[in-house]
Tab-separated table of C-alpha atoms in Angstrom:
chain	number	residue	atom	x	y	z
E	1	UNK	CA	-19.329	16.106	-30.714
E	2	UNK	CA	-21.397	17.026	-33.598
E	3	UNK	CA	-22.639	14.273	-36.021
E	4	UNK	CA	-20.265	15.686	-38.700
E	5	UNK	CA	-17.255	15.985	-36.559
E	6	UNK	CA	-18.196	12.125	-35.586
E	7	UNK	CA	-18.002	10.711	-39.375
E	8	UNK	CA	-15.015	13.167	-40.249
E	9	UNK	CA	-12.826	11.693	-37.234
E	10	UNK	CA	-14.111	8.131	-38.239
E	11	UNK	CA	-13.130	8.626	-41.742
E	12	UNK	CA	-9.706	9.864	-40.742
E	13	UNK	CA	-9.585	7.067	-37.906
E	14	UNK	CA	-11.509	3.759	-40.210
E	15	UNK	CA	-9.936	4.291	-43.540
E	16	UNK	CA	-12.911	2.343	-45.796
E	17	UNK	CA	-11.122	2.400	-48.865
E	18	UNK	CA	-7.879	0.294	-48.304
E	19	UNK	CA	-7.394	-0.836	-51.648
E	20	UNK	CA	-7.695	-4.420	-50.341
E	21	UNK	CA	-11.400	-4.701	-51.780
E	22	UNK	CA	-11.659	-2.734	-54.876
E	23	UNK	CA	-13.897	-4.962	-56.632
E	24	UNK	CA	-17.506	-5.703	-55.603
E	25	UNK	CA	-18.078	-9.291	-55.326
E	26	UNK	CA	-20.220	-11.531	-52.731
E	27	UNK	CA	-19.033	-14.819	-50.957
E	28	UNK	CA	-21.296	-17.425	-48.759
E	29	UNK	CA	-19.790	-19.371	-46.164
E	30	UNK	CA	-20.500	-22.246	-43.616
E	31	UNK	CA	-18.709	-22.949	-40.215
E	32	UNK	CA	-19.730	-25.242	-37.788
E	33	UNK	CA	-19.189	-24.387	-33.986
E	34	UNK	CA	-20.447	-25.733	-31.123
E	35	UNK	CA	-23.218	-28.176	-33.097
E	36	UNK	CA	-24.373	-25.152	-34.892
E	37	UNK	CA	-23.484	-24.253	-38.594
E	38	UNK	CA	-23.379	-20.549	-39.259
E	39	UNK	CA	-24.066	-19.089	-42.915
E	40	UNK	CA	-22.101	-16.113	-43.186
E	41	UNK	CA	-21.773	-13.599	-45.928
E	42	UNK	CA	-18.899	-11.404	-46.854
E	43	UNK	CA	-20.044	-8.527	-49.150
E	44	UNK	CA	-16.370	-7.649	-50.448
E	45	UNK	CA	-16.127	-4.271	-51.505
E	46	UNK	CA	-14.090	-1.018	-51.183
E	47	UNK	CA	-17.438	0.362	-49.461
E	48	UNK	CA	-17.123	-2.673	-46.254
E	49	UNK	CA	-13.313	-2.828	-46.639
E	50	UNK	CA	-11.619	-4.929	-44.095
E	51	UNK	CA	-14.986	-4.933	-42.166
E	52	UNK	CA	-16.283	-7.199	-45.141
E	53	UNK	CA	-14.138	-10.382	-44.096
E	54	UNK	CA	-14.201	-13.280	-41.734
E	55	UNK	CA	-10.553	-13.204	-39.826
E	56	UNK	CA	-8.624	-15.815	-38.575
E	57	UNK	CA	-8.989	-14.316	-35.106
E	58	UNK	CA	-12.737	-14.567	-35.305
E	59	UNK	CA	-12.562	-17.926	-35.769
E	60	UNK	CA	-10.185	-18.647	-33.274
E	61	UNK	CA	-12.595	-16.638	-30.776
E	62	UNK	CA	-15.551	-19.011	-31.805
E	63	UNK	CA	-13.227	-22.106	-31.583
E	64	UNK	CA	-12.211	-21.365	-28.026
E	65	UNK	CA	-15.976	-20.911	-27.220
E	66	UNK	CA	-16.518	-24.528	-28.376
E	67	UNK	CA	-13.045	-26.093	-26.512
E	68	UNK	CA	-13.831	-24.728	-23.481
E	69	UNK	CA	-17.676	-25.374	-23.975
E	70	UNK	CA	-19.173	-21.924	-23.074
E	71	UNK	CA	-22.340	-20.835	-22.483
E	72	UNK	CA	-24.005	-17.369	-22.322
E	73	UNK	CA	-27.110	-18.449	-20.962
E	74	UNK	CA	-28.167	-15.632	-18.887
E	75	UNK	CA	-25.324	-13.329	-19.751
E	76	UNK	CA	-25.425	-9.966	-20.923
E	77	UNK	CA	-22.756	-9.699	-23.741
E	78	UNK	CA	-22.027	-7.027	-26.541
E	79	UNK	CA	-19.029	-7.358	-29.144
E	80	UNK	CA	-17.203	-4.460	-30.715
E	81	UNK	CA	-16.114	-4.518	-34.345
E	82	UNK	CA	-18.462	-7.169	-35.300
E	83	UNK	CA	-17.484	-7.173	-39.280
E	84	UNK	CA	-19.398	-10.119	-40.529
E	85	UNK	CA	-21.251	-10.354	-37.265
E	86	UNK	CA	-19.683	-14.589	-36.623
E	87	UNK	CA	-18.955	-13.860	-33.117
E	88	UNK	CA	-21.807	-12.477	-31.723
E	89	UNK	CA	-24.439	-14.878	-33.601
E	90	UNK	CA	-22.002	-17.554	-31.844
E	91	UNK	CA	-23.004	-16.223	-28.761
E	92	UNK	CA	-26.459	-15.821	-29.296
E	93	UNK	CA	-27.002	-19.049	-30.246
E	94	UNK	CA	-24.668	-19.934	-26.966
E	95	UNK	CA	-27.539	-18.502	-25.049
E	96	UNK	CA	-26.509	-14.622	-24.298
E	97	UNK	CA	-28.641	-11.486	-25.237
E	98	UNK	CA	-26.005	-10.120	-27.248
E	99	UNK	CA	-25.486	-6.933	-28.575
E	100	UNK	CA	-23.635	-6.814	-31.898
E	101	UNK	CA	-22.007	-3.659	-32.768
E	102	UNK	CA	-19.555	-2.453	-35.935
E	103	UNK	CA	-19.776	1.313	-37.875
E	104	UNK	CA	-22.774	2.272	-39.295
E	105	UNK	CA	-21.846	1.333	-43.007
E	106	UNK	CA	-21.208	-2.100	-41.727
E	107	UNK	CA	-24.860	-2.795	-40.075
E	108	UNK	CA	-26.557	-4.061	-42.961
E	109	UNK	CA	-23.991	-6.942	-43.258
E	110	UNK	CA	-24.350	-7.959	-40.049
E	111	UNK	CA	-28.248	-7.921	-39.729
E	112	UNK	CA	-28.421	-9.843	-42.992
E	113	UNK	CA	-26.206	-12.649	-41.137
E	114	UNK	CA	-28.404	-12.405	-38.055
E	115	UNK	CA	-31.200	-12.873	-39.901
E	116	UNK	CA	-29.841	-15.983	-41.484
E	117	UNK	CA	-28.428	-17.486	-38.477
E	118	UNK	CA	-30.861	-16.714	-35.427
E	119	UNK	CA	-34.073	-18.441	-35.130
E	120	UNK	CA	-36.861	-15.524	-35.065
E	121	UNK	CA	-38.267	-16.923	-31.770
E	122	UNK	CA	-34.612	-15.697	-30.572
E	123	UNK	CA	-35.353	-12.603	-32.029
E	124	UNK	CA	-35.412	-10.796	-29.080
E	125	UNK	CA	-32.019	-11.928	-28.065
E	126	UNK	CA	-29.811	-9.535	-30.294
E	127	UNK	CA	-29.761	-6.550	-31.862
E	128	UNK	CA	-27.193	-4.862	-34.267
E	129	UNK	CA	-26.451	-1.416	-33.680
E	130	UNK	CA	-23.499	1.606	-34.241
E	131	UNK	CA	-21.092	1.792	-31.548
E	132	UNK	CA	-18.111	4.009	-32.576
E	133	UNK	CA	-14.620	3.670	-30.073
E	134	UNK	CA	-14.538	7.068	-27.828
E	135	UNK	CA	-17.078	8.848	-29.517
E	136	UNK	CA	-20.920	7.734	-28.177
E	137	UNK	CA	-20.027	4.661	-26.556
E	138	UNK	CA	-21.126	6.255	-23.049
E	139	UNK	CA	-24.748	5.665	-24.819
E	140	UNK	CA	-24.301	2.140	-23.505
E	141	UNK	CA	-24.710	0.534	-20.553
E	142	UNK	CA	-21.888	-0.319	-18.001
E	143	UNK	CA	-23.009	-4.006	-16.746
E	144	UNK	CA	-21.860	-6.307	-19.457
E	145	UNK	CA	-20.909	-9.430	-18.403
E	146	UNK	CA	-18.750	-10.368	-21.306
E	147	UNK	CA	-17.309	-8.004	-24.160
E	148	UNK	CA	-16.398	-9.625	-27.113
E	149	UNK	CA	-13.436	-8.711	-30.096
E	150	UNK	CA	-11.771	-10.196	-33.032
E	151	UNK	CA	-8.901	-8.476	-34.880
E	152	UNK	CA	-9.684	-4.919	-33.393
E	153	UNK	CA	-6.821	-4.161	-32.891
E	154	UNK	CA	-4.681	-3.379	-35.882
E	155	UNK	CA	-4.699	0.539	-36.149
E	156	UNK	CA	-2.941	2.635	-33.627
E	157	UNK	CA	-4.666	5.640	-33.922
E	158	UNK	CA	-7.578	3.633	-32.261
E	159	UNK	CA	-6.266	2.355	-29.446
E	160	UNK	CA	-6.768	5.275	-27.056
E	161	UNK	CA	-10.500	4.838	-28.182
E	162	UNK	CA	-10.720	1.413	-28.239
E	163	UNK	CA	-9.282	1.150	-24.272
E	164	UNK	CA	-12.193	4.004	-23.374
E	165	UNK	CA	-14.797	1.710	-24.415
E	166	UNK	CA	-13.696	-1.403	-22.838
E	167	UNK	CA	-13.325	0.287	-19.533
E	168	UNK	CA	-16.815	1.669	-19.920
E	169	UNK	CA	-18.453	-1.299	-20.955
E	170	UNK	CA	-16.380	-3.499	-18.385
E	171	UNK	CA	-16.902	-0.795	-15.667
E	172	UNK	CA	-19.090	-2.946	-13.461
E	173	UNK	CA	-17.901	-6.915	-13.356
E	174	UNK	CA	-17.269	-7.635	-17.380
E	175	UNK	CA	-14.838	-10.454	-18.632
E	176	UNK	CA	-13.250	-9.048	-21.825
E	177	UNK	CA	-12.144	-11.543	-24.682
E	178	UNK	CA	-9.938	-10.027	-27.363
E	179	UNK	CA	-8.479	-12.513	-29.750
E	180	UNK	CA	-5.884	-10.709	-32.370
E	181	UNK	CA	-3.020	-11.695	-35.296
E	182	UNK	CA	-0.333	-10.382	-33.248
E	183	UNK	CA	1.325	-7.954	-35.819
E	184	UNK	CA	3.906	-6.095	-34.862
E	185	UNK	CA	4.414	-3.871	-37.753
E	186	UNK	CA	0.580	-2.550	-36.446
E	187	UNK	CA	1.902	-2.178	-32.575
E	188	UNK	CA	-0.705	-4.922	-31.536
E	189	UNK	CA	1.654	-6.799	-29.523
E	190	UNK	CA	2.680	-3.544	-27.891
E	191	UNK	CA	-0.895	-2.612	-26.878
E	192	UNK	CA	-1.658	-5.778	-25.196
E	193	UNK	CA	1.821	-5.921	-23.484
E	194	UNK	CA	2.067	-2.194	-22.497
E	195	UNK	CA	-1.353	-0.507	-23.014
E	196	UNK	CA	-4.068	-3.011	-21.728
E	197	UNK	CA	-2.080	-3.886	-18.846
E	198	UNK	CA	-2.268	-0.040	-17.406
E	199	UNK	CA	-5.927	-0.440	-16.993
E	200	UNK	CA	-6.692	-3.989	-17.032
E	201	UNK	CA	-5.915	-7.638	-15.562
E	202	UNK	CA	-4.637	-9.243	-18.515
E	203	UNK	CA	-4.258	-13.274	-19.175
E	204	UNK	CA	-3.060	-15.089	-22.313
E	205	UNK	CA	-5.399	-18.316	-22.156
E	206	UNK	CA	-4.709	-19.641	-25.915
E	207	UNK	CA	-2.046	-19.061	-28.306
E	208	UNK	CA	-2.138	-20.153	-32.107
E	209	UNK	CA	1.722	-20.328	-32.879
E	210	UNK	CA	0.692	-21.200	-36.716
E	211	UNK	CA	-1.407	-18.291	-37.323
E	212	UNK	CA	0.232	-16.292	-35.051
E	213	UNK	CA	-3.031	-15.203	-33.106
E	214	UNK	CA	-3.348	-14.614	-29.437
E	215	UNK	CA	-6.207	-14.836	-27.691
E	216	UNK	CA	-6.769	-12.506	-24.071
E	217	UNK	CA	-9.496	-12.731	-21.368
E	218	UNK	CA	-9.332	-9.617	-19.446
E	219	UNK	CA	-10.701	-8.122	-16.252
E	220	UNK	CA	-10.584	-4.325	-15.098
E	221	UNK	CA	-7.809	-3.309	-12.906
E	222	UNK	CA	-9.344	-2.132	-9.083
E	223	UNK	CA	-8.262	1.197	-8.364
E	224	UNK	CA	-5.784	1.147	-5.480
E	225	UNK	CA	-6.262	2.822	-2.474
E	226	UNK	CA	-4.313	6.058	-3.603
E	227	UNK	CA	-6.778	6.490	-6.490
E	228	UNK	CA	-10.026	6.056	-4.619
């Protein structure tokens, strides 16, 4: 696919301008996760659009890191739809190399909040790059251990995409962690209770019933003897 054909179908796909940020406007947060405060900043803008945001779902993902006390030491990790980047830093800081991915016009976001989070001796330990669903993800490797996403999944139009990549990036022996609002009106509980399941082993190991998030750790489906 040419590189025009690639930004028309992720304008048609990523719709920046939701009318949810029309006004420009910066805003600094801390969290504090697993003894480590993270300073993240949301550039709110029409621009950024949802990507702008930290999500409930994001911090739920971080959250169950700290419960179940998790460490990425040694582990190979990447997370799709990074946003604000919260995720990934988490894990970098956890101990994996971690590569953070989002849309291009998202990047800059993201490395700021890298930069402000991750110790330069850990330099080496991330990096913040594109990675569009279905359309170049076979430019990256297949031996994660872990794949990472918060509230990805909230456009149907995606989904198709967004399974491609997983199985790509999973192909080898990755543990997938998707934590997601469950809305219906967007067919996310229908992709993890009809779509995922097709292709993956799926397990619900926290629900939020106040926020109404789910959170999924995942495992691709061996291909039965039939399909060898």
């Amino acid at each position: 696919m040419m590189q025009s054909q690639v930004e028309e179908h992720l304008c048609s796909v990523f719709p920046v301008d939701d009318g949810l940020f029309s006004d420009y406007y910066t805003e600094e947060s801390s969290y504090e996760f697993c003894g480590h405060v993270l300073k993240i900043t949301q550039n709110f803008s029409a621009d950024l659009g949802v990507a702008a945001a930290v999500w409930d779902a994001g911090l739920a993902l971080c959250q169950y890191f700290e419960e179940q006390k998790m460490s990425f030491c040694g582990r190979k990790v990447i997370e799709l739809g990074a946003g604000t980047g919260i995720v990934g830093i988490l894990a970098v800081l956890l101990g994996g190399d971690v590569t953070i991915t989002d849309l291009p016009h998202t990047l800059k976001q993201i490395e700021n909040n890298v930069s402000a989070n991750i110790p330069s001796s850990w330099a080496h330990r991330s990096q913040v790059c594109a990675l569009s669903w279905g359309c170049d993800h076979s430019r990256f490797p297949i031996d994660y251990d872990i794949v990472l996403g918060s509230d990805i999944v909230y456009l149907p139009e995606t989904y198709a995409s967004l399974v491609q990549t997983l199985q790509h990036l999973s192909a080898q022996r990755g543990t997938i962690y998707l934590s997601s609002k469950m809305r219906r009106e967007h067919e996310t509980v229908s992709f993890y209770e009809k779509i995922l399941p097709q292709h993956f082993q799926c397990q619900l190991v926290h629900r939020n019933e106040e926020q109404n998030i789910n959170l999924y750790k995942m495992t691709k489906k061996e291909p039965s003897a039939g399909q060898q």
